[in-house]
Coordinates of N, CA and C in Angstrom, one line a residue:
M1 N -84.0 22.8 -80.4 CA -83.3 22.7 -79.1 C -81.8 22.8 -79.2
M2 N -81.2 22.2 -80.2 CA -79.8 22.2 -80.4 C -79.3 23.6 -80.9
L3 N -80.2 24.2 -81.7 CA -79.9 25.6 -82.2 C -80.0 26.6 -81.1
S4 N -80.9 26.4 -80.2 CA -81.0 27.3 -79.0 C -79.8 27.1 -78.1
L5 N -79.4 25.8 -78.0 CA -78.3 25.6 -77.1 C -77.0 26.2 -77.7
Y6 N -76.8 26.1 -79.0 CA -75.6 26.7 -79.6 C -75.6 28.2 -79.4
R7 N -76.8 28.8 -79.6 CA -76.9 30.3 -79.4 C -76.5 30.7 -78.0
K8 N -77.0 29.9 -76.9 CA -76.6 30.2 -75.6 C -75.1 30.2 -75.4
I9 N -74.5 29.0 -75.8 CA -73.1 28.8 -75.7 C -72.3 30.0 -76.4
L10 N -72.8 30.2 -77.6 CA -72.0 31.3 -78.4 C -72.2 32.7 -77.6
S11 N -73.4 32.9 -77.1 CA -73.6 34.2 -76.4 C -72.7 34.3 -75.2
R12 N -72.6 33.2 -74.5 CA -71.6 33.2 -73.3 C -70.2 33.4 -73.7
K13 N -69.8 32.7 -74.8 CA -68.4 32.9 -75.2 C -68.1 34.4 -75.6
I14 N -69.2 35.0 -76.3 CA -68.9 36.4 -76.7 C -68.8 37.3 -75.5
I15 N -69.7 37.0 -74.5 CA -69.7 37.8 -73.3 C -68.3 37.6 -72.5
F16 N -67.9 36.4 -72.4 CA -66.7 36.0 -71.7 C -65.5 36.6 -72.5
G17 N -65.5 36.5 -73.8 CA -64.4 37.0 -74.6 C -64.4 38.6 -74.5
S18 N -65.5 39.2 -74.5 CA -65.6 40.7 -74.3 C -65.0 41.1 -73.0
T19 N -65.4 40.4 -72.0 CA -65.0 40.7 -70.6 C -63.4 40.5 -70.5
V20 N -62.9 39.4 -71.0 CA -61.5 39.3 -71.0 C -60.8 40.3 -71.9
G21 N -61.4 40.6 -73.0 CA -60.7 41.7 -73.9 C -60.7 43.0 -73.2
V22 N -61.8 43.4 -72.4 CA -61.8 44.7 -71.8 C -60.8 44.6 -70.6
A23 N -60.7 43.5 -69.9 CA -59.7 43.4 -68.8 C -58.3 43.5 -69.3
I24 N -58.0 42.9 -70.4 CA -56.6 43.0 -71.0 C -56.3 44.4 -71.5
F25 N -57.4 45.0 -72.1 CA -57.3 46.4 -72.6 C -56.9 47.4 -71.4
F26 N -57.7 47.3 -70.4 CA -57.4 48.2 -69.2 C -56.1 47.8 -68.6
M27 N -55.7 46.6 -68.6 CA -54.4 46.2 -67.9 C -53.3 46.8 -68.8
F28 N -53.4 46.7 -70.1 CA -52.4 47.3 -71.0 C -52.3 48.8 -70.8
I29 N -53.5 49.5 -70.7 CA -53.5 50.9 -70.4 C -52.8 51.2 -69.1
G30 N -53.1 50.3 -68.1 CA -52.5 50.6 -66.7 C -51.0 50.4 -66.8
V31 N -50.5 49.4 -67.5 CA -49.1 49.3 -67.6 C -48.4 50.4 -68.3
I32 N -49.1 51.0 -69.3 CA -48.5 52.2 -70.0 C -48.4 53.3 -69.1
Y33 N -49.5 53.6 -68.3 CA -49.5 54.7 -67.4 C -48.5 54.5 -66.3
W34 N -48.4 53.3 -65.8 CA -47.5 53.0 -64.7 C -46.0 53.3 -65.2
G35 N -45.8 52.7 -66.4 CA -44.4 52.9 -67.1 C -44.1 54.4 -67.2
A36 N -45.1 55.2 -67.7 CA -44.9 56.6 -67.9 C -44.7 57.3 -66.6
F37 N -45.4 57.0 -65.5 CA -45.3 57.5 -64.2 C -43.9 57.3 -63.7
N38 N -43.4 56.0 -63.8 CA -42.1 55.7 -63.3 C -41.0 56.3 -64.1
T39 N -41.2 56.5 -65.4 CA -40.2 57.2 -66.2 C -40.1 58.7 -65.7
V40 N -41.1 59.3 -65.5 CA -41.2 60.7 -65.0 C -40.5 60.8 -63.6
L41 N -40.9 59.8 -62.8 CA -40.3 59.8 -61.4 C -38.8 59.6 -61.5
E42 N -38.3 58.7 -62.3 CA -36.9 58.5 -62.4 C -36.1 59.7 -63.0
E43 N -36.8 60.5 -63.9 CA -36.2 61.6 -64.4 C -36.0 62.7 -63.3
T44 N -37.0 62.8 -62.4 CA -36.9 63.8 -61.3 C -35.9 63.3 -60.2
N45 N -35.4 62.1 -60.3 CA -34.4 61.6 -59.4 C -33.0 61.6 -60.0
K46 N -32.8 62.5 -61.0 CA -31.5 62.6 -61.6 C -30.9 63.9 -61.1
M47 N -29.6 64.1 -61.0 CA -28.9 65.3 -60.7 C -29.2 66.4 -61.7
S48 N -29.3 66.0 -62.9 CA -29.5 67.0 -64.0 C -30.8 67.8 -63.8
F49 N -31.8 67.0 -63.2 CA -33.1 67.7 -63.0 C -32.9 68.6 -61.7
C50 N -32.3 68.1 -60.7 CA -32.1 68.9 -59.5 C -31.5 70.3 -59.8
I51 N -30.4 70.3 -60.7 CA -29.7 71.5 -60.9 C -30.3 72.3 -62.1
S52 N -31.5 71.9 -62.6 CA -31.9 72.6 -63.7 C -32.6 74.0 -63.4
C53 N -32.8 74.2 -62.2 CA -33.2 75.5 -61.7 C -31.9 76.3 -61.2
H54 N -31.9 77.6 -61.5 CA -30.7 78.4 -61.2 C -30.4 78.5 -59.7
E55 N -31.4 78.4 -58.9 CA -31.3 78.4 -57.4 C -30.3 77.4 -57.0
M56 N -30.4 76.2 -57.5 CA -29.5 75.1 -57.1 C -28.1 75.2 -57.9
K57 N -28.3 75.4 -59.2 CA -27.1 75.4 -60.0 C -26.1 76.5 -59.7
N58 N -26.6 77.7 -59.4 CA -25.7 78.8 -59.1 C -25.3 78.8 -57.6
N59 N -25.9 78.1 -56.7 CA -25.6 78.3 -55.3 C -25.0 77.0 -54.6
I60 N -25.8 75.9 -54.7 CA -25.4 74.7 -54.1 C -24.5 73.8 -55.0
Y61 N -24.7 73.7 -56.2 CA -23.9 72.9 -57.1 C -22.5 73.1 -57.1
P62 N -22.0 74.4 -57.3 CA -20.6 74.6 -57.3 C -19.9 74.2 -56.0
E63 N -20.6 74.3 -54.8 CA -20.0 73.9 -53.5 C -19.8 72.4 -53.5
Y64 N -20.9 71.8 -54.0 CA -20.9 70.3 -54.0 C -19.8 69.7 -54.9
Q65 N -19.4 70.4 -56.0 CA -18.4 69.9 -56.9 C -17.0 70.0 -56.2
Q66 N -16.9 70.7 -55.1 CA -15.5 70.8 -54.5 C -15.4 69.8 -53.4
T67 N -16.4 68.9 -53.2 CA -16.4 68.0 -52.1 C -16.0 66.6 -52.5
V68 N -15.8 65.8 -51.5 CA -15.4 64.3 -51.8 C -16.6 63.5 -52.3
H69 N -17.8 64.0 -52.0 CA -18.9 63.3 -52.6 C -19.0 63.4 -54.1
Y70 N -18.4 64.5 -54.6 CA -18.5 64.6 -56.1 C -17.3 64.0 -56.8
Q71 N -16.1 64.2 -56.3 CA -15.0 63.6 -56.9 C -14.0 63.0 -55.9
N72 N -13.5 61.8 -56.1 CA -12.7 61.2 -55.0 C -11.9 60.1 -55.7
R73 N -10.9 59.5 -54.9 CA -9.9 58.6 -55.6 C -10.6 57.3 -55.9
T74 N -11.8 56.9 -55.4 CA -12.5 55.7 -55.8 C -13.4 55.9 -56.9
G75 N -13.8 57.1 -57.2 CA -14.7 57.3 -58.4 C -16.2 57.1 -58.1
V76 N -16.5 57.0 -56.7 CA -17.9 56.7 -56.3 C -18.5 58.1 -56.1
R77 N -19.6 58.5 -56.8 CA -20.2 59.8 -56.7 C -21.6 59.6 -56.0
A78 N -21.8 60.5 -55.0 CA -23.1 60.6 -54.4 C -23.8 61.8 -55.0
T79 N -24.9 61.6 -55.7 CA -25.6 62.7 -56.3 C -26.7 63.3 -55.4
C80 N -27.3 64.4 -55.8 CA -28.4 65.0 -55.0 C -29.4 64.0 -54.5
P81 N -30.0 63.2 -55.4 CA -31.1 62.3 -55.0 C -30.5 61.3 -54.0
D82 N -29.3 60.9 -54.1 CA -28.7 59.9 -53.2 C -28.8 60.3 -51.7
C83 N -28.7 61.6 -51.5 CA -28.6 62.2 -50.2 C -30.0 62.7 -49.8
H84 N -30.8 63.2 -50.7 CA -32.0 63.9 -50.3 C -33.4 63.2 -50.7
V85 N -33.3 62.1 -51.5 CA -34.5 61.4 -51.9 C -34.4 59.9 -51.4
P86 N -35.3 59.4 -50.6 CA -35.3 58.1 -50.1 C -35.5 57.1 -51.2
K87 N -34.8 56.0 -51.1 CA -34.9 54.8 -52.1 C -36.2 54.0 -51.9
E88 N -36.6 53.9 -50.7 CA -37.9 53.1 -50.4 C -39.1 53.8 -51.0
W89 N -40.0 53.1 -51.6 CA -41.0 53.7 -52.4 C -42.0 54.6 -51.6
E90 N -42.4 54.1 -50.4 CA -43.3 54.9 -49.6 C -42.7 56.2 -49.1
Y91 N -41.5 56.1 -48.7 CA -40.7 57.3 -48.2 C -40.5 58.3 -49.4
M92 N -40.2 57.7 -50.6 CA -39.9 58.5 -51.7 C -41.1 59.3 -52.1
M93 N -42.3 58.7 -52.1 CA -43.5 59.4 -52.5 C -43.8 60.5 -51.5
V94 N -43.6 60.3 -50.3 CA -43.8 61.3 -49.3 C -42.9 62.5 -49.5
R95 N -41.6 62.2 -49.8 CA -40.7 63.3 -50.1 C -41.1 64.1 -51.4
K96 N -41.6 63.4 -52.4 CA -42.0 64.0 -53.6 C -43.2 64.9 -53.3
I97 N -44.1 64.5 -52.6 CA -45.3 65.3 -52.2 C -44.9 66.5 -51.5
N98 N -44.0 66.3 -50.5 CA -43.5 67.5 -49.7 C -42.7 68.5 -50.6
A99 N -42.1 68.0 -51.6 CA -41.3 68.8 -52.5 C -42.2 69.7 -53.4
S100 N -43.5 69.4 -53.4 CA -44.4 70.3 -54.2 C -44.4 71.7 -53.6
R101 N -44.0 71.8 -52.3 CA -44.0 73.2 -51.7 C -42.9 74.1 -52.4
E102 N -41.8 73.3 -52.8 CA -40.7 74.0 -53.4 C -41.1 74.6 -54.8
L103 N -42.0 74.0 -55.5 CA -42.5 74.6 -56.7 C -43.2 75.9 -56.5
F104 N -43.9 76.0 -55.3 CA -44.6 77.3 -55.1 C -43.6 78.4 -54.8
H105 N -42.5 78.1 -54.0 CA -41.5 79.0 -53.7 C -40.7 79.3 -55.0
K106 N -40.6 78.4 -55.9 CA -39.9 78.7 -57.2 C -40.7 79.7 -57.9
L107 N -42.1 79.6 -57.9 CA -42.9 80.5 -58.6 C -42.8 81.9 -58.0
I108 N -42.8 82.0 -56.7 CA -42.9 83.4 -56.1 C -41.5 83.9 -55.9
G109 N -40.4 83.1 -56.3 CA -39.0 83.6 -56.2 C -38.5 83.9 -54.8
S110 N -38.7 82.9 -54.0 CA -38.2 83.1 -52.6 C -36.8 83.1 -52.5
I111 N -36.1 82.4 -53.3 CA -34.6 82.3 -53.3 C -34.0 82.4 -54.7
D112 N -34.6 83.3 -55.5 CA -34.1 83.3 -56.9 C -32.9 84.2 -57.1
T113 N -32.3 84.7 -56.0 CA -31.0 85.4 -56.1 C -30.1 84.9 -55.1
T114 N -28.8 85.0 -55.3 CA -27.8 84.6 -54.3 C -28.0 85.3 -53.0
E115 N -28.4 86.5 -53.0 CA -28.6 87.3 -51.7 C -29.7 86.7 -51.0
K116 N -30.8 86.4 -51.6 CA -31.9 85.8 -51.0 C -31.6 84.4 -50.4
F117 N -30.9 83.6 -51.2 CA -30.5 82.3 -50.8 C -29.7 82.4 -49.6
T118 N -28.7 83.2 -49.6 CA -27.8 83.4 -48.5 C -28.5 83.8 -47.2
A119 N -29.4 84.7 -47.3 CA -30.2 85.1 -46.1 C -31.0 84.0 -45.6
K120 N -31.5 83.1 -46.4 CA -32.4 82.1 -45.9 C -31.8 80.7 -45.7
R121 N -30.4 80.7 -45.9 CA -29.7 79.4 -45.9 C -29.8 78.7 -44.6
K122 N -29.6 79.4 -43.5 CA -29.6 78.7 -42.2 C -30.9 78.1 -42.0
V123 N -32.0 78.7 -42.3 CA -33.4 78.1 -42.2 C -33.5 76.9 -43.0
L124 N -33.1 76.9 -44.2 CA -33.2 75.8 -45.1 C -32.4 74.6 -44.6
A125 N -31.2 75.0 -44.2 CA -30.2 73.9 -43.7 C -30.8 73.2 -42.5
E126 N -31.2 74.0 -41.5 CA -31.8 73.4 -40.3 C -33.0 72.5 -40.5
R127 N -33.8 72.9 -41.5 CA -34.9 72.1 -41.9 C -34.4 70.7 -42.5
V128 N -33.4 70.7 -43.3 CA -32.9 69.4 -43.8 C -32.2 68.6 -42.7
W129 N -31.5 69.3 -41.8 CA -30.9 68.6 -40.7 C -31.9 67.9 -39.8
A130 N -32.9 68.6 -39.5 CA -34.1 68.1 -38.6 C -34.7 66.9 -39.2
S131 N -34.9 67.0 -40.6 CA -35.4 65.8 -41.3 C -34.6 64.6 -41.2
M132 N -33.2 64.9 -41.5 CA -32.3 63.7 -41.4 C -32.2 63.1 -40.1
K133 N -32.3 64.0 -39.0 CA -32.2 63.5 -37.6 C -33.4 62.6 -37.4
Q134 N -34.6 63.0 -37.8 CA -35.8 62.3 -37.6 C -35.8 60.9 -38.3
T135 N -35.1 60.8 -39.4 CA -35.1 59.6 -40.1 C -33.8 58.7 -39.8
N136 N -33.1 59.2 -38.8 CA -31.8 58.5 -38.4 C -30.8 58.5 -39.6
S137 N -30.8 59.6 -40.3 CA -29.8 59.7 -41.4 C -30.0 58.6 -42.4
R138 N -31.3 58.2 -42.8 CA -31.6 57.1 -43.6 C -30.8 57.1 -44.9
E139 N -30.8 58.3 -45.6 CA -30.1 58.3 -46.8 C -28.6 58.2 -46.7
C140 N -28.1 58.7 -45.7 CA -26.6 58.5 -45.4 C -26.2 57.0 -45.4
R141 N -27.1 56.2 -44.7 CA -26.9 54.8 -44.5 C -27.1 54.0 -45.7
N142 N -27.4 54.6 -46.8 CA -27.5 53.9 -48.1 C -26.1 53.5 -48.5
C143 N -25.2 54.4 -48.1 CA -23.7 54.1 -48.4 C -22.9 53.9 -47.2
H144 N -23.2 54.6 -46.1 CA -22.4 54.4 -44.8 C -23.2 53.7 -43.7
N145 N -22.6 52.6 -43.4 CA -23.4 51.8 -42.3 C -22.4 51.4 -41.3
F146 N -22.8 51.5 -40.0 CA -21.9 51.2 -38.9 C -21.5 49.7 -39.0
D147 N -22.4 48.8 -39.4 CA -22.1 47.4 -39.5 C -21.0 47.1 -40.6
A148 N -21.0 47.9 -41.6 CA -19.9 47.7 -42.6 C -18.7 48.4 -42.4
M149 N -18.5 49.2 -41.3 CA -17.3 49.9 -41.1 C -16.2 49.1 -40.4
D150 N -15.0 49.2 -40.9 CA -13.9 48.5 -40.3 C -13.2 49.6 -39.4
I151 N -13.6 49.6 -38.1 CA -13.2 50.6 -37.2 C -11.7 50.7 -37.1
T152 N -11.0 49.5 -37.2 CA -9.6 49.4 -37.0 C -8.9 50.1 -38.1
A153 N -9.5 50.2 -39.3 CA -8.9 50.9 -40.5 C -9.0 52.4 -40.4
Q154 N -9.8 53.0 -39.5 CA -10.0 54.3 -39.3 C -9.0 55.0 -38.4
Q155 N -8.8 56.3 -38.5 CA -7.9 56.9 -37.6 C -8.5 56.7 -36.2
S156 N -7.6 56.7 -35.1 CA -7.9 56.4 -33.8 C -9.1 57.2 -33.3
R157 N -9.1 58.5 -33.6 CA -10.2 59.3 -33.1 C -11.5 59.0 -33.8
S158 N -11.4 58.9 -35.2 CA -12.6 58.6 -35.9 C -13.2 57.3 -35.5
G159 N -12.3 56.3 -35.4 CA -12.9 55.0 -35.0 C -13.6 55.0 -33.6
L160 N -12.9 55.8 -32.7 CA -13.4 55.9 -31.3 C -14.8 56.5 -31.4
V161 N -14.9 57.6 -32.1 CA -16.2 58.4 -32.1 C -17.3 57.5 -32.8
H162 N -17.0 56.8 -33.9 CA -17.9 56.0 -34.6 C -18.4 54.8 -33.6
Q163 N -17.5 54.3 -32.9 CA -17.7 53.1 -32.1 C -18.7 53.6 -31.0
H164 N -18.4 54.7 -30.4 CA -19.2 55.2 -29.3 C -20.5 55.8 -29.7
A165 N -20.6 56.3 -31.0 CA -21.7 57.1 -31.5 C -22.9 56.1 -31.4
Q166 N -22.8 54.9 -31.7 CA -23.9 53.9 -31.6 C -24.4 53.8 -30.2
K167 N -23.5 53.8 -29.2 CA -24.0 53.7 -27.8 C -24.7 55.0 -27.3
R168 N -24.3 56.1 -28.0 CA -24.9 57.4 -27.6 C -26.1 57.8 -28.3
D169 N -26.6 56.9 -29.2 CA -27.7 57.2 -30.1 C -27.5 58.4 -31.0
K170 N -26.2 58.4 -31.4 CA -25.9 59.6 -32.4 C -26.2 59.1 -33.8
T171 N -26.6 60.0 -34.6 CA -26.8 59.6 -36.1 C -25.9 60.5 -36.9
C172 N -25.7 60.1 -38.2 CA -24.7 60.8 -39.0 C -24.7 62.3 -39.0
I173 N -25.9 62.9 -39.1 CA -26.0 64.3 -39.3 C -25.7 65.0 -38.0
D174 N -25.7 64.3 -36.9 CA -25.4 65.0 -35.7 C -23.8 65.6 -35.7
C175 N -23.0 64.8 -36.4 CA -21.6 65.2 -36.5 C -21.2 65.8 -37.9
H176 N -21.9 65.3 -38.9 CA -21.4 65.5 -40.3 C -22.3 66.5 -41.0
K177 N -22.3 67.7 -40.5 CA -23.0 68.9 -41.2 C -22.0 69.5 -42.1
G178 N -22.4 70.1 -43.2 CA -21.5 70.8 -44.1 C -20.5 69.9 -44.9
I179 N -20.8 68.7 -45.1 CA -19.9 67.9 -45.8 C -20.0 67.9 -47.3
A180 N -21.2 68.4 -47.8 CA -21.5 68.5 -49.2 C -21.7 69.9 -49.6
H181 N -22.1 70.8 -48.7 CA -22.3 72.2 -48.9 C -21.8 73.1 -47.8
Q182 N -21.5 74.4 -48.0 CA -21.0 75.2 -47.0 C -22.0 75.4 -45.9
L183 N -21.5 75.5 -44.7 CA -22.3 75.8 -43.6 C -22.9 77.2 -43.5
P184 N -24.1 77.4 -43.1 CA -24.6 78.8 -43.0 C -23.7 79.6 -42.0
E185 N -23.8 80.9 -42.2 CA -23.0 81.8 -41.3 C -23.4 81.6 -39.9
G186 N -22.4 81.5 -39.0 CA -22.7 81.3 -37.6 C -22.7 79.9 -37.1
V187 N -22.7 78.9 -38.0 CA -22.7 77.5 -37.7 C -21.3 76.9 -37.9
I188 N -20.8 76.3 -36.8 CA -19.5 75.8 -36.7 C -19.5 74.3 -36.9
A189 N -18.6 73.8 -37.8 CA -18.6 72.4 -38.1 C -18.2 71.5 -36.8
Y190 N -18.8 70.4 -36.6 CA -18.4 69.6 -35.4 C -17.1 69.0 -35.7
K191 N -16.2 69.1 -34.6 CA -14.8 68.6 -34.7 C -14.6 67.6 -33.5
G192 N -15.6 67.5 -32.7 CA -15.4 66.7 -31.4 C -14.9 67.5 -30.4
G193 N -14.8 66.9 -29.2 CA -14.2 67.6 -28.0 C -15.1 68.6 -27.3
S194 N -16.5 68.4 -27.5 CA -17.3 69.3 -26.8 C -17.4 68.9 -25.3
D195 N -18.0 69.7 -24.4 CA -18.2 69.3 -23.0 C -19.0 68.0 -22.9
E196 N -19.9 67.8 -23.8 CA -20.7 66.6 -23.7 C -19.9 65.4 -24.0
D197 N -19.0 65.6 -25.1 CA -18.1 64.5 -25.5 C -17.2 64.2 -24.3
H198 N -16.5 65.2 -23.7 CA -15.6 64.9 -22.6 C -16.3 64.3 -21.4
N199 N -17.4 64.7 -21.1 CA -18.2 64.1 -20.0 C -18.5 62.6 -20.2
Y200 N -18.9 62.3 -21.5 CA -19.3 60.9 -21.8 C -18.0 60.0 -21.7
Y201 N -16.9 60.5 -22.4 CA -15.7 59.6 -22.5 C -15.1 59.5 -21.1
E202 N -15.2 60.5 -20.2 CA -14.8 60.4 -18.8 C -15.6 59.3 -18.1
S203 N -16.9 59.3 -18.4 CA -17.8 58.3 -17.7 C -17.4 56.9 -18.1
Q204 N -16.9 56.8 -19.4 CA -16.5 55.5 -20.0 C -15.0 55.1 -19.5
Q205 N -14.4 56.1 -18.8 CA -13.0 55.8 -18.3 C -12.0 55.7 -19.4
L206 N -12.3 56.5 -20.5 CA -11.3 56.4 -21.6 C -10.1 57.4 -21.3
Q207 N -8.9 57.0 -21.7 CA -7.8 57.8 -21.5 C -7.6 58.9 -22.6
C208 N -7.1 60.0 -22.2 CA -7.0 61.1 -23.1 C -6.2 60.9 -24.4
Y209 N -5.2 60.0 -24.3 CA -4.4 59.7 -25.5 C -5.2 59.0 -26.6
Q210 N -6.4 58.5 -26.3 CA -7.2 57.8 -27.3 C -7.8 58.8 -28.3
C211 N -7.8 60.1 -27.9 CA -8.3 61.2 -28.8 C -7.2 62.1 -29.1
H212 N -6.4 62.4 -28.2 CA -5.3 63.3 -28.3 C -3.9 62.6 -28.3
Q213 N -3.4 62.5 -29.6 CA -2.2 61.7 -29.7 C -1.0 62.3 -29.1
D214 N -1.0 63.6 -28.8 CA 0.1 64.2 -28.1 C 0.1 64.0 -26.6
M215 N -1.0 63.3 -26.1 CA -1.0 63.1 -24.7 C -0.4 61.8 -24.3
P216 N 0.3 61.6 -23.2 CA 1.0 60.4 -22.8 C 0.0 59.3 -22.5
K217 N 0.4 58.1 -22.8 CA -0.4 56.9 -22.4 C -0.1 56.6 -21.0
I218 N -1.1 56.5 -20.1 CA -1.0 56.2 -18.7 C -1.0 54.7 -18.5
K219 N 0.0 54.1 -18.0 CA 0.0 52.7 -17.7 C -0.7 52.4 -16.4
E220 N -1.6 51.5 -16.4 CA -2.3 51.1 -15.3 C -1.5 50.0 -14.5
E221 N -1.3 50.3 -13.2 CA -0.5 49.4 -12.4 C -1.4 48.2 -11.9
D222 N -0.8 47.0 -12.0 CA -1.5 45.8 -11.5 C -1.1 45.6 -10.0
W223 N -1.9 45.7 -9.1 CA -1.7 45.6 -7.6 C -1.9 44.2 -7.2
G224 N -2.3 43.3 -8.1 CA -2.4 41.9 -7.7 C -3.7 41.6 -6.9
F225 N -4.6 42.5 -7.1 CA -5.9 42.1 -6.4 C -6.8 41.3 -7.4

């Protein structure tokens, strides 16, 4: 009886130990694979990876080096992934999956020369602008946020535009195209003062001098009503 009982207990311990051992083994393998996956993912989120192909290195990168996003007085640098890859995991994975199309075009040489890149530049830029518009300039807001802006420290015109942009449901890319790369031929950088702007500011009863410093400030008379 006792011998049979010991055998049953020992058998259960072996089964339990084997089960735990197998679980730990697969957990260990999972951690290794997860770590390897994240390591590869992080490598693809570095600027050195982005400019490893000559399409980017020869066309986009030199332009970016001449902008304030690359070099500035504060030493804060926004790299390619900062602007083009979401930081949130789910959005990042969607972006990576969509980027697989770029591998196909890399293989067939869609923009493997400067001439091809220039010819297709407007299409590529408009695609990026549409994506940023759709996400409410999500990646821009990783660094630039309306809530963190000190409007009073900005130039009068910039402060006014940023203040009213929120009321007009404007997003960063609506105004700030071509700040890290040259604009495609035929596309003019936004400088404010469009008919839409004037109509809106007129509806808000804003005086001209608030945008145009050379315009006189009109004093409103108090009639005592």
